[in-house]
Short mmCIF file of C-alpha atoms in Angstrom, two decimals:
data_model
loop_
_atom_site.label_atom_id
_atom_site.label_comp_id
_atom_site.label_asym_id
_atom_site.label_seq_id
_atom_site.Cartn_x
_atom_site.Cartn_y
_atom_site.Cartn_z
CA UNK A 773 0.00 0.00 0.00
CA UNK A 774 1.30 3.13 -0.89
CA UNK A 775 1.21 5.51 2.49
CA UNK A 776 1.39 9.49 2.64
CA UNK A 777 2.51 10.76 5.77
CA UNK A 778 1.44 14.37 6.75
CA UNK A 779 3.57 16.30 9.18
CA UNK A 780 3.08 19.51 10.80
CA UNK A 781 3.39 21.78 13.51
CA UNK A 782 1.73 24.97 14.37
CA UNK A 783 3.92 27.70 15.18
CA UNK A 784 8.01 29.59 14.49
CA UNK A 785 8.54 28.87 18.28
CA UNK A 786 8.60 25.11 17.51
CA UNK A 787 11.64 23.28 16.28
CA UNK A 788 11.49 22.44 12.78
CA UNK A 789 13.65 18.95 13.83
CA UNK A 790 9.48 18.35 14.68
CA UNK A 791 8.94 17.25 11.07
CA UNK A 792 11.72 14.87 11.31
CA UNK A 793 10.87 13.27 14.46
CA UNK A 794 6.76 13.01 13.06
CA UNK A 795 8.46 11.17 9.92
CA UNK A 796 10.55 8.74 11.84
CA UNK A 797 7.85 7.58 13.45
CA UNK A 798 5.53 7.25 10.72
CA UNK A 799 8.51 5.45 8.77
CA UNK A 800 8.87 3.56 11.56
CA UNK A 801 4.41 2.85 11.52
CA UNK A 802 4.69 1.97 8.00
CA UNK A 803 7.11 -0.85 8.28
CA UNK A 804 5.30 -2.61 11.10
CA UNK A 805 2.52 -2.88 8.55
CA UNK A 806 4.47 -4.20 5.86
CA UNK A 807 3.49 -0.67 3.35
CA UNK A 808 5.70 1.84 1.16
CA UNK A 809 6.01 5.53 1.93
CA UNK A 810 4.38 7.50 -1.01
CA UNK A 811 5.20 11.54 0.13
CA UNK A 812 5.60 13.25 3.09
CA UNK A 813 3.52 16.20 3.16
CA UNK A 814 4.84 19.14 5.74
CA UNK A 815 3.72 21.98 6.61
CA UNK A 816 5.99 24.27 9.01
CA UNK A 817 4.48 27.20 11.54
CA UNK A 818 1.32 27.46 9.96
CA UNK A 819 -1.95 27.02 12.59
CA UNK A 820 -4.07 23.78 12.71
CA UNK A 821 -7.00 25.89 12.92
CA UNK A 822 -6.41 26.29 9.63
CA UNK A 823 -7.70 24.17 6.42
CA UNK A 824 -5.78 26.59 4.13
CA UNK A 825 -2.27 24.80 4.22
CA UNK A 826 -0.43 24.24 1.25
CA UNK A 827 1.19 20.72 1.87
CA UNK A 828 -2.73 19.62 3.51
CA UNK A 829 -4.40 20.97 0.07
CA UNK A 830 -2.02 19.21 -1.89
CA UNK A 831 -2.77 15.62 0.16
CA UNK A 832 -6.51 16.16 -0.29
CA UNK A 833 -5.74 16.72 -4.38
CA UNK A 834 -3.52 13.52 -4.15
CA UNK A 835 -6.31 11.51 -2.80
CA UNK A 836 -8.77 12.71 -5.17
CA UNK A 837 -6.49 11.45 -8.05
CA UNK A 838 -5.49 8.19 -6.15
CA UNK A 839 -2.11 8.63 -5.52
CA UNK A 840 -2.18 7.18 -2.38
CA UNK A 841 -3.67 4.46 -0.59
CA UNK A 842 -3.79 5.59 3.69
CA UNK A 843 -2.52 7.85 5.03
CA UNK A 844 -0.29 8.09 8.22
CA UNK A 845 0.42 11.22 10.87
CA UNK A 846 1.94 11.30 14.23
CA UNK A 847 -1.75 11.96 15.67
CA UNK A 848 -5.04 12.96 14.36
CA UNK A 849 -4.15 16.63 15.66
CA UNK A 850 -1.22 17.17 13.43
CA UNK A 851 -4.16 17.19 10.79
CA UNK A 852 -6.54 19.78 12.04
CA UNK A 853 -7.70 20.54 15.24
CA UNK A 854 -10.55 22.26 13.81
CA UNK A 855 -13.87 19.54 14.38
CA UNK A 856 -15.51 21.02 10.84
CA UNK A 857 -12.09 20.60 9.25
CA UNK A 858 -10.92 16.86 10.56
CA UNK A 859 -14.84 15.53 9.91
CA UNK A 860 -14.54 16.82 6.26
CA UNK A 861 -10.71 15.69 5.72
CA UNK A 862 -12.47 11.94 7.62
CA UNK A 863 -15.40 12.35 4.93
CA UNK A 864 -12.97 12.78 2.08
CA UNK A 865 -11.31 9.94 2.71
CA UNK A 866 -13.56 7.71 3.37
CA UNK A 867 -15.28 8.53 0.13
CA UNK A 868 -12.15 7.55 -1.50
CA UNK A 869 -11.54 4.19 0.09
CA UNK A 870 -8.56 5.69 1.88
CA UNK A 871 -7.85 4.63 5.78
CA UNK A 872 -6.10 7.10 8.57
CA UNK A 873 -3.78 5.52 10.77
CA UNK A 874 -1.56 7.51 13.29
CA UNK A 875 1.15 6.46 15.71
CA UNK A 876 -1.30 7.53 19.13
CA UNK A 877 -4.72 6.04 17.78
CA UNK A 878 -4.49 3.95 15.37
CA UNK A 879 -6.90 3.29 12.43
CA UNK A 880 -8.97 6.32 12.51
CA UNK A 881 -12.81 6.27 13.12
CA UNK A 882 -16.11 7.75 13.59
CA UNK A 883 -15.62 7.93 17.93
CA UNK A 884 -11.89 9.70 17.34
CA UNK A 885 -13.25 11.81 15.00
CA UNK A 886 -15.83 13.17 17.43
CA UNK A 887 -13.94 12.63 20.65
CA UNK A 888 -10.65 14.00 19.31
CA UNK A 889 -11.81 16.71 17.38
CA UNK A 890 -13.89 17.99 20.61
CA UNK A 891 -10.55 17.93 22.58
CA UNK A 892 -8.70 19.60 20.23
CA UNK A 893 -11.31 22.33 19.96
CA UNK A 894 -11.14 22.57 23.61
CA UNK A 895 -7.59 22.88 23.92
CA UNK A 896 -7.61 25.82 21.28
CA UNK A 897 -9.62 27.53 23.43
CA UNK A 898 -8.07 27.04 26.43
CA UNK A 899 -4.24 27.83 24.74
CA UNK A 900 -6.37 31.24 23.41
CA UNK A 901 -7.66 31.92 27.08
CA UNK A 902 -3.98 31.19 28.53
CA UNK A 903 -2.66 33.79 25.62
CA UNK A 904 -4.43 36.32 26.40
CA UNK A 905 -4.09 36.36 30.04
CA UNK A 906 -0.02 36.50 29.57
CA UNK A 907 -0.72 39.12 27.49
CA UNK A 908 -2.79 41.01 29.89
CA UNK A 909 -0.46 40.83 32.49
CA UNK A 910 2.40 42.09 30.10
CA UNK A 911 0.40 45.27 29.21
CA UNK A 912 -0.59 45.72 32.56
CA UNK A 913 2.75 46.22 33.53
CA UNK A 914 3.59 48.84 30.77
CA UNK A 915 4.99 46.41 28.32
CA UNK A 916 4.66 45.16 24.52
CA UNK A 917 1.66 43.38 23.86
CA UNK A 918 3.51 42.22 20.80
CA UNK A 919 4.50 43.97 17.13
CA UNK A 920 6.86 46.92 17.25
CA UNK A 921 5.21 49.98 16.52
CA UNK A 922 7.26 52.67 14.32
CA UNK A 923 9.07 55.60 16.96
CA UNK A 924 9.94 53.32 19.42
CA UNK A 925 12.70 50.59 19.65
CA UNK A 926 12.61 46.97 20.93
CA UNK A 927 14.96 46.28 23.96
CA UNK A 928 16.42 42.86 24.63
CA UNK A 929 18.24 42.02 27.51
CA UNK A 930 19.94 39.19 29.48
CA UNK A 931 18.93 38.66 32.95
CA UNK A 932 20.78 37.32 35.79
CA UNK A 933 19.04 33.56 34.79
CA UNK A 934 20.07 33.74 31.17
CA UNK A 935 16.39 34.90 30.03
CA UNK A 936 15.87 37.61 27.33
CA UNK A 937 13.65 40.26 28.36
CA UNK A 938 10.31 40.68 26.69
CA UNK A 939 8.06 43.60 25.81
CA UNK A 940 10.77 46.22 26.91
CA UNK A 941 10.38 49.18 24.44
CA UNK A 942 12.91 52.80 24.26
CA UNK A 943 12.00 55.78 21.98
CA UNK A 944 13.83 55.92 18.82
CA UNK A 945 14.99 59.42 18.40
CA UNK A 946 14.70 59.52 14.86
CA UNK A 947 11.77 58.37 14.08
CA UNK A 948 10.53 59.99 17.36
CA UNK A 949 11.25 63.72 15.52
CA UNK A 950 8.92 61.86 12.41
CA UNK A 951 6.06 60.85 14.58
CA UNK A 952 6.22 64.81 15.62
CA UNK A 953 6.83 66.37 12.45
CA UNK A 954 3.41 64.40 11.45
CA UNK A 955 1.68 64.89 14.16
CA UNK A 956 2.34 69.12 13.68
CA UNK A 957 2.12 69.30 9.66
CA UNK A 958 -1.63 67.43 10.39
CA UNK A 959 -2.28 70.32 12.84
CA UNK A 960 -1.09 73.02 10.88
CA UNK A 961 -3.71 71.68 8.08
CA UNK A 962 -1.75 69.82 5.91
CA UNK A 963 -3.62 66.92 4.95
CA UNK A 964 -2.42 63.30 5.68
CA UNK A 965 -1.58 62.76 1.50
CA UNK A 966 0.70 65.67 1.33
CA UNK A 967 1.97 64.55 4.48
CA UNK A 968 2.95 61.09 2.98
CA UNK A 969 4.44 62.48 -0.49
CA UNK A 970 6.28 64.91 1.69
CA UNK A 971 8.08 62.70 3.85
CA UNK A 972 8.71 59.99 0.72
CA UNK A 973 10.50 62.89 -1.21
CA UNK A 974 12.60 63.47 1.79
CA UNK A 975 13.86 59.59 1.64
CA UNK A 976 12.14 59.16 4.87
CA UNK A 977 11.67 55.55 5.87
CA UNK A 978 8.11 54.41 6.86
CA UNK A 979 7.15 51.27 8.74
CA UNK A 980 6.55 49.66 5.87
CA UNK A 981 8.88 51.16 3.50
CA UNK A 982 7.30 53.98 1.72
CA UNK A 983 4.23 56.58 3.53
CA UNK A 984 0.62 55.92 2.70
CA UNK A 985 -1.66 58.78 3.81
CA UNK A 986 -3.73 55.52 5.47
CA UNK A 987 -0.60 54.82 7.30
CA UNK A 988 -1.06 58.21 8.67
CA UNK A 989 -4.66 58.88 9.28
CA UNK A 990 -5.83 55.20 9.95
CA UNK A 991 -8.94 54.57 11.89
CA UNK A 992 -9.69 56.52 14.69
CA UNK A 993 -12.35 53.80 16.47
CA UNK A 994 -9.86 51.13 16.02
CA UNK A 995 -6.92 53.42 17.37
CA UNK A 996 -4.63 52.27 14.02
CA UNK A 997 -2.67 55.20 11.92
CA UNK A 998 -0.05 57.48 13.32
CA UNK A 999 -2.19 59.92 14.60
CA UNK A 1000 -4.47 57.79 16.25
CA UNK A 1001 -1.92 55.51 18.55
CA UNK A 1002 -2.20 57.09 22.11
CA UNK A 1003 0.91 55.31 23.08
CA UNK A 1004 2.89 58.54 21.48
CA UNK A 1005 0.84 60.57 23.87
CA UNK A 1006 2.38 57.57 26.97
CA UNK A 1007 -0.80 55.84 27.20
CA UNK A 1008 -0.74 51.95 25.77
CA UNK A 1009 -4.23 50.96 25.30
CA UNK A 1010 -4.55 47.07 24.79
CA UNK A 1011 -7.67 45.10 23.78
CA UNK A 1012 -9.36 47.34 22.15
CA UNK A 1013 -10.11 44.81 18.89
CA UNK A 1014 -10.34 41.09 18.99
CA UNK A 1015 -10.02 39.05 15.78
CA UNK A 1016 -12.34 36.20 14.87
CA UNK A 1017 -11.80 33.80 12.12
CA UNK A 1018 -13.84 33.84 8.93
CA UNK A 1019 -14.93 30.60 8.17
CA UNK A 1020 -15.33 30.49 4.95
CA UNK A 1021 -11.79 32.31 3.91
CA UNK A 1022 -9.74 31.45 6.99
CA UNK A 1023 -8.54 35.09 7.01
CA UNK A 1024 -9.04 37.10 10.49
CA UNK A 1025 -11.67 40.02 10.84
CA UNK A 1026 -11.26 42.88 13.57
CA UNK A 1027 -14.01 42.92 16.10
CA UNK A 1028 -14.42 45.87 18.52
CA UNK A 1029 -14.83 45.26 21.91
CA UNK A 1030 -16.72 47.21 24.41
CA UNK A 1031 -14.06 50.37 26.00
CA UNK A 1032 -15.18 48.70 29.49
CA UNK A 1033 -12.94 45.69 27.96
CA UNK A 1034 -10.14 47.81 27.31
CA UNK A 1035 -6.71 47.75 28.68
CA UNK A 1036 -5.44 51.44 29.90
CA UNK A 1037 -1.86 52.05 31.01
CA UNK A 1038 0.15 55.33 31.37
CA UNK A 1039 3.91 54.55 30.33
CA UNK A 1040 5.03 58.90 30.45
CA UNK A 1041 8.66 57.39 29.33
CA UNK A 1042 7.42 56.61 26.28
CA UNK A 1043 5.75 59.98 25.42
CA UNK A 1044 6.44 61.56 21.79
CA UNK A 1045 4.33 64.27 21.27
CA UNK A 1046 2.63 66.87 24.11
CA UNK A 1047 -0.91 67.27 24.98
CA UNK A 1048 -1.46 70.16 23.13
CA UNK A 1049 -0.23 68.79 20.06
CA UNK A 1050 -2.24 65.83 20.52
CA UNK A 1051 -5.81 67.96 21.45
CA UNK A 1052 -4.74 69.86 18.20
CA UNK A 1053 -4.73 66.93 16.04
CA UNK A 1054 -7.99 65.47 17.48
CA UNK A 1055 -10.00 68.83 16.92
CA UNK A 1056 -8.40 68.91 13.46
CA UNK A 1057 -9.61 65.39 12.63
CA UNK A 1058 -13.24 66.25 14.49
CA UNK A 1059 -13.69 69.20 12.12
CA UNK A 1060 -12.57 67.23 9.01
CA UNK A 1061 -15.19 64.46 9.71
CA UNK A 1062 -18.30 67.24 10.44
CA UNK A 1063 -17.34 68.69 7.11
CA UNK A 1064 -17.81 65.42 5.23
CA UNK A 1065 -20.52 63.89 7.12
CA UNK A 1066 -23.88 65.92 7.30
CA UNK A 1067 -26.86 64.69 9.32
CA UNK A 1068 -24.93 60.86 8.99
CA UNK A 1069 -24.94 61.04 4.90
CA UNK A 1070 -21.67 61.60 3.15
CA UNK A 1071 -21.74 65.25 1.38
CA UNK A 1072 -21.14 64.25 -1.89
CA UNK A 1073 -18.20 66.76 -3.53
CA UNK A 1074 -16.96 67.71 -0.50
CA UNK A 1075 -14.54 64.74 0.35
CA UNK A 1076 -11.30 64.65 -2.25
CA UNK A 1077 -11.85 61.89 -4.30
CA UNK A 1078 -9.23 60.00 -6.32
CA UNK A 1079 -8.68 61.27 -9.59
CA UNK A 1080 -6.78 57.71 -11.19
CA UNK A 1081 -8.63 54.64 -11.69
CA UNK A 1082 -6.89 52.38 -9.71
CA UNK A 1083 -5.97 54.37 -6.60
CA UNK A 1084 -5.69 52.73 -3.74
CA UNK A 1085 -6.17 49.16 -5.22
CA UNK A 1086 -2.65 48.77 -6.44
CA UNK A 1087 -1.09 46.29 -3.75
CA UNK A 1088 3.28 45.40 -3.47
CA UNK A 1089 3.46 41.75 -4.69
CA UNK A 1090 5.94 41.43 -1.92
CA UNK A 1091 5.43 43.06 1.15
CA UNK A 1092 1.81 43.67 0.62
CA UNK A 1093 2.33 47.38 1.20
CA UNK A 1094 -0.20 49.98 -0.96
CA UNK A 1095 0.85 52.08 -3.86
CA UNK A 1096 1.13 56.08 -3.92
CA UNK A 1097 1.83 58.86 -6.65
CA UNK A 1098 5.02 60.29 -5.94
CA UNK A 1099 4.99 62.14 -8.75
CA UNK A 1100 3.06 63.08 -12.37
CA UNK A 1101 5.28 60.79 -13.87
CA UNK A 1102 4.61 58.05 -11.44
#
């Protein structure tokens, strides 16, 4: 019988030797039984959770063309700890006459499927509950959350029992006089496109390479953009979004939570700009959104609307980042 073994593990924190150890013992599964090894399929640091893995889409194409006969994983988890996902990936295989055996169960059936699949659920949830409480208790005492947000630096140091620190941040001085000489051209009515255009002609570096005016103005609910991110003014503000997964596309969508929910802690040593400066900004962006709402309906004409066909669809191939004109030639 011709066996595929599927490998995997979840996240960059695990070793990729993980792969190597799942396929010795699958080898190792395989001979007991007397059957040939067909592929291995891998996939490295991507979530179980997930359906939308390359080396898992490719098994369930393999199948469909009968290119294998069973197939063989460490445990049932290493294929999906999603219950919708491992009952569909069972159905599949079934329907093709093909067998799951793993080195913890065994041959794969109906009661694993819904025992299994119910644990692994659980333990997603719990891992997500345990996650977030670290976090909390991180950003309650005036640390990273996680991501590095552009003005500030990340610290890492040893301690006396050979950890690294975590969530230790320092104001970068450059980009620090950036986040201010934004934060003042806004105020002083420049808008948040000039802005950009202005700061990419100066071969100024943004977080993401080049300045987007959305990089700038963001979304003020959602506290994203440079003028929106309190923690310039030394307040971190944590929790303010949660993300739940579509089902359908497997891609995460922001949820706002309640401001009761919220996370609220002063951290003055990492102030950028002043209060006025700040106040300035907000009754700037206040009396830009009265102009171009009226009574809740847009005012048509009265917001700047883009004069090319495809601006702000044009997306880097690379880094993902959005296109700008940085010039009538450009």
């Amino acid at each position: 019988m011709r066996a595929a073994i599927y490998a995997s593990y979840s996240t960059d924190l695990q070793s990729d030797a993980s792969i190597d150890d799942q396929h010795r013992l699958c080898l190792r599964l395989i001979a007991s039984h007397g059957w040939s090894e067909a592929e291995t399929y891998a996939d490295r640091g991507i979530s179980g959770a997930s359906h939308l893995r390359p080396a898992y889409q490719r098994l369930l194409q393999d199948a469909r063309d009968n290119r294998l006969d069973v197939v063989v994983a460490e445990g049932l988890d290493r294929l999906s700890r999603d219950q919708e996902h491992i009952a569909a990936f069972f159905k599949q295989m079934r329907f093709h006459g093909i067998p799951i055996v793993t080195v913890a169960e065994g041959e794969i059936s109906e009661l694993h499927i819904g025992l299994k699949g119910t644990m692994s659920s659980l333990f997603l949830k719990d891992l997500a509950q345990k996650t977030h409480r670290g976090l909390e208790g991180r950003v309650r005492k005036g640390k990273s959350a996680g991501g590095v947000t552009y003005g500030y630096d990340v610290v890492r140091d040893l301690l006396a029992d050979g950890s690294i620190t975590t969530g230790e941040r320092v104001i970068n001085a450059a980009q620090g006089v950036v986040v201010r000489r934004i934060f003042t051209d806004y105020s002083h009515g420049i808008s948040p496109r000039a802005i950009a255009a202005s700061l990419n002609q100066d071969g100024v570096a943004g977080p993401r390479g080049t300045w987007g005016s959305s990089t700038i103005y963001g979304n003020d609910k959602r506290g994203t953009g440079i003028l929106n991110n309190e923690l310039y003014l030394g307040r971190l503000v944590w929790n303010r979004q949660r993300f739940i997964k579509d089902p359908d596309t497997g891609k995460r969508q922001a949820r706002m939570n309640k401001p009761d929910d919220w996370i609220i802690e002063q951290v003055p040593d990492l102030r950028i700009v002043s209060d006025d400066l700040w106040e300035a900004v907000k009754a700037r962006q206040k009396a830009t959104r009265s102009l171009a709402i009226r009574n809740s309906i847009r005012a048509v004409g009265r917001m700047k609307r883009a004069t090319h066909l495809f601006t702000g669809m044009l997306k880097c191939g690379t880094c993902g980042g959005g296109f700008i004109q940085v010039g009538k030639q450009y």
